Amino acid sequence: MTHRVVCLQTRPSFGEIQANLEAAGELLADVEADLVVLPELFATGYSFRTRDEAMDLAEPWPAGATTGFLCAHSERTGGMVVGGLLERDGDRLFNSAVVAVDGRPVLAYRKLHLFGFEPETFTPGDGELPVVEHRGLRVGVMICFDWIFPEAARVLALGGADVIAHPSNLVLQWCQRAMRVRALENGVYAVTANRIGTEHRAPRPELAFTGHSVIVDPLGEVLAEGPADDVAVLDAVVDVARARDKQVASGNDRIAERRPECYRALLRPGTSS
Ligand code: ACM
């Protein structure tokens, strides 16, 4: 069974929610896909000077314009749409990713691993990494810096994900390479939807987002890659059977042959020394 997945690479203008939704909508206008992935915080931009500034731009879930936009596109395509949301819940803010299916908001995943100055704005999520099935395709969701914790992708694979949808705003240079490894070690497809452009919003450091959004297959091969400095619509066909066959060439099974009884250290809080 094959499915068409699409990855949007966008250039948000900071704080211009309506214009950013319109720009994403133009890129999506002719897209037909079983799964569409948009970047992290694609409607607002990333570099909030203060928590108050972010609070003014934030939207409740599922009532806001950004969730409405993602739902509308999921209804139009009949597929699943995953994209970032600056989520307000009471006086807390979350860096979230919305999953929309058939015009309905299904869930908002709240980023577990906050990057750089994000903790000044956001509360880290404390929920499970979600896997949602639609049209026979199981999609796991994580956000940007979750990539550096291999446990995140592993948990999604153990949850049955065929594809990892990975809305991102990348500023480090290693994620795109690392996602090839995450895909290989878990035997899954991965769709990293990154943004381009720069933000310099003192006192925050100047940030240059790295583009090169990427769709990779369960062997870590690149199926589609975006440019460094332009918006893009990438697409690829994924084969569920390939993602569910966890054998490597030697005949070993990279999931069934795990030895969790020997991995107890994973359950203890880490120290870096
Ligand atoms: C990031 O997590 N946005 C780098």
Tab-separated table of C-alpha atoms and ligand atoms in Angstrom:
chain	number	residue	atom	x	y	z
A	1	MET	CA	0.000	0.000	0.000
A	2	THR	CA	1.509	3.330	-1.036
A	3	HIS	CA	0.744	6.856	0.111
A	4	ARG	CA	1.738	10.270	-1.166
A	5	VAL	CA	3.426	12.542	1.370
A	6	VAL	CA	4.131	16.229	0.881
A	7	CYS	CA	6.491	18.482	2.812
A	8	LEU	CA	6.174	22.276	2.779
A	9	GLN	CA	9.210	24.519	3.246
A	10	THR	CA	8.071	28.070	4.082
A	11	ARG	CA	9.474	31.529	4.888
A	12	PRO	CA	7.311	32.987	7.679
A	13	SER	CA	7.314	36.731	8.379
A	14	PHE	CA	7.525	37.221	12.129
A	15	GLY	CA	4.139	37.957	13.720
A	16	GLU	CA	2.198	38.084	10.422
A	17	ILE	CA	-0.176	35.187	11.076
A	18	GLN	CA	-2.681	35.991	8.332
A	19	ALA	CA	-0.014	36.585	5.676
A	20	ASN	CA	1.830	33.410	6.693
A	21	LEU	CA	-1.339	31.326	6.463
A	22	GLU	CA	-2.090	32.820	3.045
A	23	ALA	CA	1.448	32.088	1.812
A	24	ALA	CA	1.232	28.486	3.031
A	25	GLY	CA	-2.227	28.221	1.470
A	26	GLU	CA	-0.845	29.300	-1.908
A	27	LEU	CA	1.821	26.600	-1.745
A	28	LEU	CA	-0.836	24.058	-0.784
A	29	ALA	CA	-3.396	25.134	-3.383
A	30	ASP	CA	-2.907	22.233	-5.801
A	31	VAL	CA	-1.552	19.694	-3.342
A	32	GLU	CA	-3.245	16.299	-3.117
A	33	ALA	CA	-1.654	14.012	-0.563
A	34	ASP	CA	-2.328	11.467	2.154
A	35	LEU	CA	-0.034	13.400	4.496
A	36	VAL	CA	1.120	17.026	4.403
A	37	VAL	CA	3.716	18.334	6.888
A	38	LEU	CA	4.338	22.046	7.535
A	39	PRO	CA	7.112	23.617	9.656
A	40	GLU	CA	7.133	24.336	13.381
A	41	LEU	CA	5.486	27.702	14.292
A	42	PHE	CA	4.897	28.352	10.590
A	43	ALA	CA	2.144	30.905	11.247
A	44	THR	CA	3.912	33.123	13.787
A	45	GLY	CA	7.663	32.889	13.314
A	46	TYR	CA	10.010	31.685	16.030
A	47	SER	CA	12.036	34.262	17.905
A	48	PHE	CA	9.731	35.771	20.515
A	49	ARG	CA	11.394	38.653	22.359
A	50	THR	CA	9.296	38.110	25.451
A	51	ARG	CA	6.683	35.749	26.763
A	52	ASP	CA	4.134	38.578	26.571
A	53	GLU	CA	4.839	39.007	22.870
A	54	ALA	CA	4.275	35.293	22.311
A	55	MET	CA	1.103	35.388	24.435
A	56	ASP	CA	-0.348	38.047	22.108
A	57	LEU	CA	0.258	35.834	19.057
A	58	ALA	CA	-0.791	32.539	20.638
A	59	GLU	CA	-4.019	30.674	19.869
A	60	PRO	CA	-6.044	28.269	21.953
A	61	TRP	CA	-6.342	24.746	20.619
A	62	PRO	CA	-8.480	23.816	18.726
A	63	ALA	CA	-10.243	27.165	18.283
A	64	GLY	CA	-7.606	29.321	16.563
A	65	ALA	CA	-7.037	30.429	12.982
A	66	THR	CA	-3.961	28.224	12.507
A	67	THR	CA	-5.766	25.048	13.534
A	68	GLY	CA	-8.693	26.137	11.349
A	69	PHE	CA	-6.323	26.517	8.413
A	70	LEU	CA	-4.803	23.042	8.936
A	71	CYS	CA	-8.264	21.509	9.283
A	72	ALA	CA	-9.525	23.212	6.122
A	73	HIS	CA	-6.634	21.803	4.115
A	74	SER	CA	-7.110	18.330	5.559
A	75	GLU	CA	-10.755	18.507	4.476
A	76	ARG	CA	-9.850	19.675	0.992
A	77	THR	CA	-7.261	16.932	0.439
A	78	GLY	CA	-8.956	14.216	2.514
A	79	GLY	CA	-5.530	13.468	3.946
A	80	MET	CA	-3.787	14.210	7.230
A	81	VAL	CA	-2.151	17.609	7.770
A	82	VAL	CA	0.463	18.219	10.487
A	83	GLY	CA	1.832	21.692	11.254
A	84	GLY	CA	3.163	23.860	14.050
A	85	LEU	CA	1.060	25.946	16.440
A	86	LEU	CA	1.906	28.536	19.102
A	87	GLU	CA	-0.613	27.185	21.581
A	88	ARG	CA	-2.067	29.083	24.536
A	89	ASP	CA	-3.679	27.137	27.365
A	90	GLY	CA	-4.649	29.496	30.192
A	91	ASP	CA	-1.455	31.331	31.069
A	92	ARG	CA	0.801	28.639	29.640
A	93	LEU	CA	2.275	28.535	26.152
A	94	PHE	CA	3.260	25.411	24.259
A	95	ASN	CA	5.254	24.867	21.081
A	96	SER	CA	2.793	22.416	19.533
A	97	ALA	CA	2.061	20.478	16.366
A	98	VAL	CA	-1.546	20.007	15.309
A	99	VAL	CA	-2.756	16.858	13.571
A	100	ALA	CA	-5.841	17.498	11.415
A	101	VAL	CA	-7.763	14.792	9.544
A	102	ASP	CA	-10.835	15.137	7.314
A	103	GLY	CA	-11.455	18.698	8.472
A	104	ARG	CA	-11.206	17.848	12.182
A	105	PRO	CA	-8.537	18.642	14.773
A	106	VAL	CA	-7.372	15.286	16.149
A	107	LEU	CA	-4.683	16.296	18.630
A	108	ALA	CA	-2.019	18.829	19.504
A	109	TYR	CA	1.369	17.377	20.441
A	110	ARG	CA	3.313	19.654	22.797
A	111	LYS	CA	7.079	19.668	22.140
A	112	LEU	CA	8.915	17.695	24.803
A	113	HIS	CA	12.477	18.944	24.299
A	114	LEU	CA	12.730	22.732	24.199
A	115	PHE	CA	15.667	24.326	22.365
A	116	GLY	CA	17.894	27.252	23.381
A	117	PHE	CA	15.833	30.139	24.800
A	118	GLU	CA	12.486	28.406	24.197
A	119	PRO	CA	12.017	27.632	27.943
A	120	GLU	CA	11.679	31.410	28.523
A	121	THR	CA	8.494	31.250	26.454
A	122	PHE	CA	7.157	27.722	26.523
A	123	THR	CA	6.201	25.076	29.026
A	124	PRO	CA	7.573	21.698	27.868
A	125	GLY	CA	4.979	19.113	26.968
A	126	ASP	CA	4.613	16.128	29.250
A	127	GLY	CA	2.401	13.897	27.118
A	128	GLU	CA	3.079	10.832	25.022
A	129	LEU	CA	4.596	11.101	21.578
A	130	PRO	CA	1.530	10.455	19.381
A	131	VAL	CA	0.949	8.074	16.495
A	132	VAL	CA	-2.216	8.656	14.434
A	133	GLU	CA	-3.507	6.317	11.716
A	134	HIS	CA	-5.374	7.561	8.664
A	135	ARG	CA	-6.016	5.761	5.360
A	136	GLY	CA	-3.837	2.901	6.616
A	137	LEU	CA	-0.805	5.162	7.181
A	138	ARG	CA	0.464	5.490	10.753
A	139	VAL	CA	2.022	8.873	11.380
A	140	GLY	CA	4.150	9.707	14.429
A	141	VAL	CA	4.750	13.320	15.405
A	142	MET	CA	7.734	15.042	16.975
A	143	ILE	CA	8.935	18.649	16.752
A	144	CYS	CA	12.316	19.982	15.685
A	145	PHE	CA	14.839	19.576	18.568
A	146	ASP	CA	13.201	16.303	19.597
A	147	TRP	CA	15.512	14.953	16.867
A	148	ILE	CA	18.601	15.009	19.075
A	149	PHE	CA	17.001	12.599	21.528
A	150	PRO	CA	16.921	9.273	19.670
A	151	GLU	CA	14.418	8.020	22.221
A	152	ALA	CA	11.738	10.226	20.612
A	153	ALA	CA	11.950	8.624	17.183
A	154	ARG	CA	12.335	5.178	18.787
A	155	VAL	CA	9.191	5.624	20.865
A	156	LEU	CA	7.289	6.642	17.729
A	157	ALA	CA	8.567	3.564	15.895
A	158	LEU	CA	7.609	1.342	18.841
A	159	GLY	CA	4.187	2.996	18.717
A	160	GLY	CA	3.830	1.705	15.173
A	161	ALA	CA	4.690	4.803	13.142
A	162	ASP	CA	5.356	4.230	9.440
A	163	VAL	CA	6.307	7.869	8.960
A	164	ILE	CA	7.623	10.479	11.367
A	165	ALA	CA	6.112	13.914	10.679
A	166	HIS	CA	8.673	16.423	11.950
A	167	PRO	CA	7.725	20.121	11.822
A	168	SER	CA	10.963	22.069	12.353
A	169	ASN	CA	12.660	25.467	12.566
A	170	LEU	CA	16.255	24.269	12.316
A	171	VAL	CA	19.241	26.472	13.051
A	172	LEU	CA	21.884	23.807	13.747
A	173	GLN	CA	23.390	21.989	10.801
A	174	TRP	CA	23.111	18.338	11.839
A	175	CYS	CA	19.436	17.441	11.966
A	176	GLN	CA	18.943	16.604	8.306
A	177	ARG	CA	21.822	14.104	8.522
A	178	ALA	CA	20.622	12.766	11.855
A	179	MET	CA	17.124	12.131	10.485
A	180	ARG	CA	18.622	9.759	7.932
A	181	VAL	CA	19.979	7.760	10.868
A	182	ARG	CA	16.716	8.015	12.841
A	183	ALA	CA	14.929	6.571	9.797
A	184	LEU	CA	17.481	3.800	9.282
A	185	GLU	CA	17.712	2.700	12.903
A	186	ASN	CA	13.912	2.576	13.227
A	187	GLY	CA	12.998	1.431	9.731
A	188	VAL	CA	10.587	4.337	9.159
A	189	TYR	CA	10.111	7.185	6.712
A	190	ALA	CA	10.690	10.697	8.043
A	191	VAL	CA	9.448	14.067	6.789
A	192	THR	CA	11.340	17.044	8.226
A	193	ALA	CA	9.522	20.249	7.189
A	194	ASN	CA	11.926	23.123	7.832
A	195	ARG	CA	11.711	26.884	7.197
A	196	ILE	CA	14.056	29.375	5.586
A	197	GLY	CA	14.905	33.014	6.246
A	198	THR	CA	16.419	34.851	9.209
A	199	GLU	CA	15.093	36.451	12.375
A	200	HIS	CA	17.041	39.000	14.417
A	201	ARG	CA	14.890	40.117	17.280
A	202	ALA	CA	17.165	41.525	19.990
A	203	PRO	CA	17.898	40.520	22.667
A	204	ARG	CA	17.591	37.179	20.916
A	205	PRO	CA	20.571	36.152	18.784
A	206	GLU	CA	20.286	36.389	15.020
A	207	LEU	CA	18.967	33.090	13.731
A	208	ALA	CA	19.369	31.749	10.190
A	209	PHE	CA	17.041	28.856	9.420
A	210	THR	CA	18.670	26.171	7.340
A	211	GLY	CA	16.053	25.019	4.801
A	212	HIS	CA	16.950	21.704	3.194
A	213	SER	CA	13.706	20.101	4.293
A	214	VAL	CA	13.991	16.404	3.680
A	215	ILE	CA	11.954	13.246	3.134
A	216	VAL	CA	13.911	10.057	3.849
A	217	ASP	CA	13.118	6.366	3.472
A	218	PRO	CA	13.579	3.456	5.928
A	219	LEU	CA	17.163	2.957	4.721
A	220	GLY	CA	17.981	6.606	5.332
A	221	GLU	CA	18.045	7.405	1.619
A	222	VAL	CA	16.903	10.898	0.665
A	223	LEU	CA	13.718	10.794	-1.441
A	224	ALA	CA	13.333	14.584	-1.748
A	225	GLU	CA	15.250	17.589	-0.449
A	226	GLY	CA	14.465	21.313	-0.435
A	227	PRO	CA	16.832	24.161	-1.294
A	228	ALA	CA	18.727	26.220	1.314
A	229	ASP	CA	17.021	29.518	0.595
A	230	ASP	CA	13.673	29.197	-1.163
A	231	VAL	CA	10.199	27.969	-0.357
A	232	ALA	CA	9.424	24.502	-1.699
A	233	VAL	CA	6.837	21.757	-1.980
A	234	LEU	CA	8.495	18.327	-1.788
A	235	ASP	CA	6.723	15.080	-2.400
A	236	ALA	CA	7.422	11.368	-2.233
A	237	VAL	CA	5.604	8.054	-2.289
A	238	VAL	CA	5.909	5.916	0.829
A	239	ASP	CA	5.314	2.186	0.980
A	240	VAL	CA	3.820	1.021	4.275
A	241	ALA	CA	5.143	-2.517	3.732
A	242	ARG	CA	8.720	-1.216	3.712
A	243	ALA	CA	8.186	0.618	6.996
A	244	ARG	CA	6.651	-2.453	8.646
A	245	ASP	CA	9.414	-4.843	7.585
A	246	LYS	CA	12.045	-4.193	10.247
A	247	GLN	CA	14.588	-6.642	8.858
A	248	VAL	CA	17.984	-5.384	7.820
A	249	ALA	CA	19.972	-7.076	5.051
A	250	SER	CA	21.520	-9.591	7.478
A	251	GLY	CA	18.062	-10.884	8.401
A	252	ASN	CA	18.176	-9.224	11.821
A	253	ASP	CA	15.071	-7.393	13.035
A	254	ARG	CA	15.984	-3.962	14.360
A	255	ILE	CA	12.894	-3.758	16.563
A	256	ALA	CA	12.228	-7.365	17.682
A	257	GLU	CA	15.878	-7.999	18.596
A	258	ARG	CA	16.138	-5.039	20.957
A	259	ARG	CA	17.196	-5.946	24.512
A	260	PRO	CA	15.164	-3.558	26.677
A	261	GLU	CA	16.014	-5.527	29.829
A	262	CYS	CA	19.591	-4.309	29.313
A	263	TYR	CA	18.618	-0.685	28.707
A	264	ARG	CA	17.512	0.185	32.243
A	265	ALA	CA	19.698	3.300	32.291
A	266	LEU	CA	17.208	4.805	29.805
A	267	LEU	CA	14.615	4.959	32.576
A	268	ARG	CA	16.836	6.953	34.952
A	269	PRO	CA	17.145	10.733	34.698
A	270	GLY	CA	20.390	11.524	32.914
A	271	THR	CA	23.404	13.500	34.081
A	272	SER	CA	25.938	14.854	31.634
A	273	SER	CA	29.026	14.053	33.718
B	1	ACM	C1	14.308	24.017	17.318
B	1	ACM	O1	13.972	23.114	18.078
B	1	ACM	N1	13.437	24.846	16.795
B	1	ACM	C2	15.724	24.179	16.921
